[in-house]
Coordinates of C-alpha atoms and ligand atoms in Angstrom, one line a residue:
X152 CA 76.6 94.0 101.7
X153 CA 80.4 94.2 101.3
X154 CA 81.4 96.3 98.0
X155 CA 84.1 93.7 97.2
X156 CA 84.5 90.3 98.0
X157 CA 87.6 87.9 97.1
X158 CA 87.1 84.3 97.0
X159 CA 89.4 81.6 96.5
X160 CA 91.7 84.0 94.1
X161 CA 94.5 83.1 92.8
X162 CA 96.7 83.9 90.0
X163 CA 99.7 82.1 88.4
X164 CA 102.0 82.7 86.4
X165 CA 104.2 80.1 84.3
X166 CA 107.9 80.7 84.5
X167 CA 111.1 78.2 82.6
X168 CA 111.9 77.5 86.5
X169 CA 107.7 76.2 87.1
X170 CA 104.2 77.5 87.9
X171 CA 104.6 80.7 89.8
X172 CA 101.8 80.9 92.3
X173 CA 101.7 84.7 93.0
X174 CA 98.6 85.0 94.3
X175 CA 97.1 81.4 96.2
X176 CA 93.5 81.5 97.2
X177 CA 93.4 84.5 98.8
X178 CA 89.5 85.4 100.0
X179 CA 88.3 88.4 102.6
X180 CA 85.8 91.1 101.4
X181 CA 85.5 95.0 102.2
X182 CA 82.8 97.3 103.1
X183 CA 82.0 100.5 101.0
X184 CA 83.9 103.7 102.9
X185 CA 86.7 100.8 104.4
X186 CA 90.1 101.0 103.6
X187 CA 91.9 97.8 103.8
X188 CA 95.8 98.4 103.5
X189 CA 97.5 94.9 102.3
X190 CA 101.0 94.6 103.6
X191 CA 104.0 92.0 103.5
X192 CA 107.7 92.2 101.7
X193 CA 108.4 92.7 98.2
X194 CA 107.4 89.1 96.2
X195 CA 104.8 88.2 98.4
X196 CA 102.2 88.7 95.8
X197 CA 100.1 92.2 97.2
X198 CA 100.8 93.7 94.2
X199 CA 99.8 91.2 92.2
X200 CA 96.5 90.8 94.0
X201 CA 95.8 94.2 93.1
X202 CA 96.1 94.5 89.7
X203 CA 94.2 91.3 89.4
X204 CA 91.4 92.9 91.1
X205 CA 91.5 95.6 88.7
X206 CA 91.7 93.0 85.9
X207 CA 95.3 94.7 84.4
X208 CA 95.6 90.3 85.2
X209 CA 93.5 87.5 84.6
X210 CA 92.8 85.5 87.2
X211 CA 93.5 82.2 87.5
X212 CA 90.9 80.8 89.1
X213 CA 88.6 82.3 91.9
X214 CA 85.8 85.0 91.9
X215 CA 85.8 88.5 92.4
X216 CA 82.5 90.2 93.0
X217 CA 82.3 93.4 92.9
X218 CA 79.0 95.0 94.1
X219 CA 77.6 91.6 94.1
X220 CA 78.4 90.5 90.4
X221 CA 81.2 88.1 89.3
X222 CA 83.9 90.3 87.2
X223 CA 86.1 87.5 86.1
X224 CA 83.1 86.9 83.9
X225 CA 82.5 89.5 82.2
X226 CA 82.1 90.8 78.7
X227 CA 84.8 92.9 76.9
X228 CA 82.5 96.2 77.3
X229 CA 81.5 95.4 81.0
X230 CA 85.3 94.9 81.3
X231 CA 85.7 98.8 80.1
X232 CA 82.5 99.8 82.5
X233 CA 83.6 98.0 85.6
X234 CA 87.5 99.7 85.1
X235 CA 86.0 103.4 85.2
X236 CA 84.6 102.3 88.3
X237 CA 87.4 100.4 90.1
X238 CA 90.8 103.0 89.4
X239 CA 94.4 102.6 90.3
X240 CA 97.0 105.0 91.8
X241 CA 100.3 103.7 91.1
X242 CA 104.0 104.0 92.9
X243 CA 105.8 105.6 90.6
X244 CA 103.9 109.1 89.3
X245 CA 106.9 109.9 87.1
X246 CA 107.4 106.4 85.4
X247 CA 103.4 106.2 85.3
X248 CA 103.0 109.5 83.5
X249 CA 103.3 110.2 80.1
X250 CA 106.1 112.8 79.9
X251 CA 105.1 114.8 76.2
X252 CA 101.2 115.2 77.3
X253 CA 101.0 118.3 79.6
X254 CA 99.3 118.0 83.1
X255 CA 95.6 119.0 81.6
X256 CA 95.9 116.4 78.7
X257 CA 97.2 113.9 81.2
X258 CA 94.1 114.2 83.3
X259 CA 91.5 114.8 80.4
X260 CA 92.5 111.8 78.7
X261 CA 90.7 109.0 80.1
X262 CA 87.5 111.4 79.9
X263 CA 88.0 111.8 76.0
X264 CA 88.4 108.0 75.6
X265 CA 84.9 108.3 77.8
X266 CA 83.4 110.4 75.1
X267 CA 83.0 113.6 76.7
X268 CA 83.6 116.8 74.5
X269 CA 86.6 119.0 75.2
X270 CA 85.1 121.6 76.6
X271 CA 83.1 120.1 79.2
X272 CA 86.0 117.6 80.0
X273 CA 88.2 120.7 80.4
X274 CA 85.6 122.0 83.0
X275 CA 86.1 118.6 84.6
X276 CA 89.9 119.3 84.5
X277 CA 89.9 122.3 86.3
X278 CA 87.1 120.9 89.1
X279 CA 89.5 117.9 89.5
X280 CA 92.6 120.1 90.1
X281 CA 91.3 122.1 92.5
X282 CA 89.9 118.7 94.4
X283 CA 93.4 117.3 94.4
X284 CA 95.1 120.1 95.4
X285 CA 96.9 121.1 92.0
X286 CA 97.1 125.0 91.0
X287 CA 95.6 126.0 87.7
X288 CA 98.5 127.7 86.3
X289 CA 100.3 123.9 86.2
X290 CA 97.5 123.1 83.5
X291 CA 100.3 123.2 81.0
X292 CA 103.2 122.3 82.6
X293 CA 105.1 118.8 81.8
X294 CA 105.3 116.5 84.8
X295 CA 109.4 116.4 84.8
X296 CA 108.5 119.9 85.7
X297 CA 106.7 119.0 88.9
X298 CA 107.7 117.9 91.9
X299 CA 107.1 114.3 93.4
X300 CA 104.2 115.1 95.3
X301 CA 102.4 117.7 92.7
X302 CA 103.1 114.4 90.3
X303 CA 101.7 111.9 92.8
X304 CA 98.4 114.5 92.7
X305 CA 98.5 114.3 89.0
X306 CA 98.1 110.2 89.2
X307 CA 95.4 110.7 91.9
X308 CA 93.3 113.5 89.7
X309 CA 93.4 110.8 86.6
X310 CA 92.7 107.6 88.3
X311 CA 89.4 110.0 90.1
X312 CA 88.2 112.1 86.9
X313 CA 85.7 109.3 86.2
X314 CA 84.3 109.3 89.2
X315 CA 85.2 105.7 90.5
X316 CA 83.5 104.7 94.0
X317 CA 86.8 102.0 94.3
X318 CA 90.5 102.5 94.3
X319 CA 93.4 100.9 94.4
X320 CA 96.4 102.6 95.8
X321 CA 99.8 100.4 95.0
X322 CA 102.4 101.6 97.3
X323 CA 101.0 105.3 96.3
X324 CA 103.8 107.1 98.7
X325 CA 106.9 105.1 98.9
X326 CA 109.0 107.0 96.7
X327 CA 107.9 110.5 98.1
X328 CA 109.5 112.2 100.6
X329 CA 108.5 111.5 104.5
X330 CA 107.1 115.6 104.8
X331 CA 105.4 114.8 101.2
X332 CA 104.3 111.3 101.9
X333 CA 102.0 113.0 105.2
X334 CA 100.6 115.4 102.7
X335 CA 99.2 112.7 99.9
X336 CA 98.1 110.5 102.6
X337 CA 95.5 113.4 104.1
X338 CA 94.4 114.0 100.9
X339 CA 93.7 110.6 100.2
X340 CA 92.0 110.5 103.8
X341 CA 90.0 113.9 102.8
X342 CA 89.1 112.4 99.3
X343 CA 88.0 109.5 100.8
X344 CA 85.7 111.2 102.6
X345 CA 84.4 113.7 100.3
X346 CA 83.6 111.5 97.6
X347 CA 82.9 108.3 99.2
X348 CA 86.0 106.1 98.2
X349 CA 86.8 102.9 99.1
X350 CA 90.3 101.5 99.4
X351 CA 92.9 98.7 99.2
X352 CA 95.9 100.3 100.3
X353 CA 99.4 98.0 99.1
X354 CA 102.4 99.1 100.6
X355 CA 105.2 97.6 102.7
X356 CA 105.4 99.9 105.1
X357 CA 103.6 99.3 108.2
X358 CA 103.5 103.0 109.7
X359 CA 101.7 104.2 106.4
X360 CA 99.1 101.5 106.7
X361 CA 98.5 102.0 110.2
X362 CA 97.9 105.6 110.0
X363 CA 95.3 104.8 106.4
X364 CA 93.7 101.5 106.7
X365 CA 90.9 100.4 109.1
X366 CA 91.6 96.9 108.7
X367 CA 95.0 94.9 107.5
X368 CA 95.6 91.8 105.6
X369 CA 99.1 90.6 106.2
X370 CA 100.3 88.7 103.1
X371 CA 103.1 86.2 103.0
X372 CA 104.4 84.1 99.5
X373 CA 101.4 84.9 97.9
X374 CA 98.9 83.3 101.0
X375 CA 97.0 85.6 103.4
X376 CA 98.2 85.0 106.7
X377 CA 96.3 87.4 108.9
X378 CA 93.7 89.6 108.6
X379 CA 92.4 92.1 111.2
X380 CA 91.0 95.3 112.0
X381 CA 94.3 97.7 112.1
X382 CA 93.8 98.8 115.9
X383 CA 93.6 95.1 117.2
X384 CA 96.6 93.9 114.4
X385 CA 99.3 96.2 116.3
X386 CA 97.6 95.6 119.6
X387 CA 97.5 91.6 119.2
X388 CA 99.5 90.5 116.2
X389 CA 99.2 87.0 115.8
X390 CA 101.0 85.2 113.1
X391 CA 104.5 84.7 113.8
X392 CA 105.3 86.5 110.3
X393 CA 103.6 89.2 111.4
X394 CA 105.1 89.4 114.8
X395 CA 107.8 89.8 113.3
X396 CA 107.0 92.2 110.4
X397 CA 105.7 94.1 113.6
X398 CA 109.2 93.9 115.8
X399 CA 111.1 95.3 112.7
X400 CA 109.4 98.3 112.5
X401 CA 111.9 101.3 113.8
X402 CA 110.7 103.8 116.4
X403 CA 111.3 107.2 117.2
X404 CA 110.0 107.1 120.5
X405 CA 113.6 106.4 121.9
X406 CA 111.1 105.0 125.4
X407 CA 110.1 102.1 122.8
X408 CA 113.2 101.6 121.1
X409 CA 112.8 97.6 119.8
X410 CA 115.8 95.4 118.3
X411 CA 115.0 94.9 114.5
X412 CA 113.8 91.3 114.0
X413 CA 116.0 90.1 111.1
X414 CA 113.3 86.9 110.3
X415 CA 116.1 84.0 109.8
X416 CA 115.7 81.0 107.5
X417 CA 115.8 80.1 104.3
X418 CA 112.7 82.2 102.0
X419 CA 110.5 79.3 100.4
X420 CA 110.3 79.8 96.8
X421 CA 107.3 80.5 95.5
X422 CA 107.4 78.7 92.5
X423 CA 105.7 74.8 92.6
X424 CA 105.8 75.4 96.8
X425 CA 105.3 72.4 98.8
X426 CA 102.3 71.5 101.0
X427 CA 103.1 73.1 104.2
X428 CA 103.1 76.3 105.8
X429 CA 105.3 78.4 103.4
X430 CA 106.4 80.2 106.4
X431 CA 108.0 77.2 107.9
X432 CA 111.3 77.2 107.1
X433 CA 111.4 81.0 108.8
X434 CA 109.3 80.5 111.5
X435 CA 110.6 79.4 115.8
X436 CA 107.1 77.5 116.4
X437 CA 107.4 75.0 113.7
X438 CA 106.3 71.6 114.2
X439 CA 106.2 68.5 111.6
X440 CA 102.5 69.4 111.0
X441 CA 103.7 72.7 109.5
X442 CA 106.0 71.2 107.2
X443 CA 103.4 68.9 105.6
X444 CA 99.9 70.6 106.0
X445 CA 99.4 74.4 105.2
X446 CA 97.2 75.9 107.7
X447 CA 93.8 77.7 107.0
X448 CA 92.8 81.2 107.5
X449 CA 90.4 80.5 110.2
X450 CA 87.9 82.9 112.9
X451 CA 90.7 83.8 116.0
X452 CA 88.8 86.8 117.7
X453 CA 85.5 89.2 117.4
X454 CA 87.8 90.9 113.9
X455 CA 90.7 88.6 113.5
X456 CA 91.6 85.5 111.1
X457 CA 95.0 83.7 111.0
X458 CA 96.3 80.6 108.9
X459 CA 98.4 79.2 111.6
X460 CA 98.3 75.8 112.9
X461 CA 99.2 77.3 117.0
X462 CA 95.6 78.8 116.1
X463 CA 91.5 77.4 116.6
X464 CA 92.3 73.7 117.1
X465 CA 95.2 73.5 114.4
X466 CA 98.4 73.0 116.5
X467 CA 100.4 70.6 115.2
Ligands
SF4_294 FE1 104.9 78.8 112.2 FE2 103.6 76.5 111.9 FE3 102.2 78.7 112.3 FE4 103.4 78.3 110.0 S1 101.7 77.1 110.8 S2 103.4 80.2 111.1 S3 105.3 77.2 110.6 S4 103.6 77.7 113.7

């Protein structure tokens, strides 16, 4: 049984200009252990999608179930249960941080709001360090005091001190250094396998997903466009929009240096968006059909989907 599954999610969000539609019935599911990076440019709604997962958002309409059970249904205090066991990392350590509680108090907090006593949470403080990587003499030390990546271990050791079996990780490395960014991501990898995580992985970059996630969902203007596993994505993207994600991706390897794809056409907006594909107005295969009927994310191989209509029957 998958641990999560999304169905028909979406989430909205009323603006002066109209209905935002941030998030438009977006459905795939995960299996406990998998990590599922979710890519796409800033705006297209990955963000979003995550922190309505995690409830931070109400959903608009749709189901999430989690471990089988509906939790855009539940009850105030299942609300509190199910967020100890569904965590986020977030991108910014620094901005997420609170900068007058000292790295112990940051991390022991969420166990005091728990319930625990101080002294066995402190315990729990020290285990969590040493599991994230942090040395004990930072216990006391502020996080403007820390570097990026000792402050990116900080967000991990809270968002794991309660033990979650589900994370999600909102572009957790993009404002680390490249050398730093290498070093969270291993962790992540290691925790993931010492403590039996599972993952959605947000980011826009494509080399950080690749090296993370066993499967991708490519999102576009708040649809999911394409969703594979990550080895047969690179190997046989098939969405235009994420050809072209794919083409813009530089390369050191100066034998496979490839022109950067600058995607032309105009971006549909996102607010009130019309019927068709909202990728039409950027994309070199449109046809009438895509203008006026938005294709469905349908089966295109043994592990692909893809809402295009040059897909399963759909051409226009
Ligand atoms: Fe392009 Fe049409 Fe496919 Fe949309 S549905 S990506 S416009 S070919």
């Amino acid at each position: 049984m998958s641990i999560l599954e999304v169905r028909h999610l979406k989430k909205y969000f009323d603006t002066k200009a109209g209905v935002l539609h941030a998030v438009d019935d977006v459905s795939f599911s995960i299996e406990k252990g998998e990590t599922l990076g979710i890519v796409g440019e800033s705006g297209c709604g990955k963000s979003t999608l995550g922190r309505t997962i995690q409830h931070l958002l109400p959903a608009t309409d749709g189901t999430i179930l989690f471990k089988g059970r509906d939790v855009t249904k539940l009850s105030k205090k299942e609300v509190k249960d199910f967020m100890k066991e569904v965590q986020m990392i977030f991108q910014d350590p620094y901005s997420s941080l609170n900068p007058r509680m000292t790295v112990k108090q940051i991390i022991m907090e969420p166990l005091l709001i728990d319930g625990m006593k101080k002294k066995e949470a402190q315990d729990e403080v020290r285990a969590m360090m040493e599991t994230v990587g942090l040395d004990a003499r930072f216990e006391n030390a502020y996080p403007n005091e820390l570097d990026g990546g000792r402050r990116q271990r900080i967000g991990i050791a809270r968002a794991l001190i309660l033990k979650p079996e589900f994370v999600i990780c909102d572009e957790p490395v993009s404002a680390l250094d490249v050398s730093i960014q290498a070093q969270i991501l291993n962790l992540m990898q290691d925790l993931q396998e010492q403590l039996g995580l599972t993952y959605i992985f947000v980011t826009h970059d494509l080399s950080v997903v690749k090296y993370i996630s066993n499967k991708i969902a490519v999102m576009y203007l708040g649809n999911l466009v394409e969703y594979a596993d990550t080895e047969e994505l690179f190997a046989n993207p098939q969405h235009p929009y994420t050809q072209a994600l794919l083409a813009s991706v530089p390369t050191t390897d100066l034998a496979k240096v490839q022109e950067i794809e600058i995607i032309p056409g105009e971006i549909t907006s996102p607010i009130e968006p019309g019927p068709g594909c909202r990728f039409a107005s950027r994309c070199r295969h449109a046809s009438e059909k895509c203008t006026c009927l938005q294709p469905e994310l349908i089966k295109s191989g043994e592990s692909h989907q893809v809402a295009c209509h040059l897909f399963g029957g759909q051409e226009g």
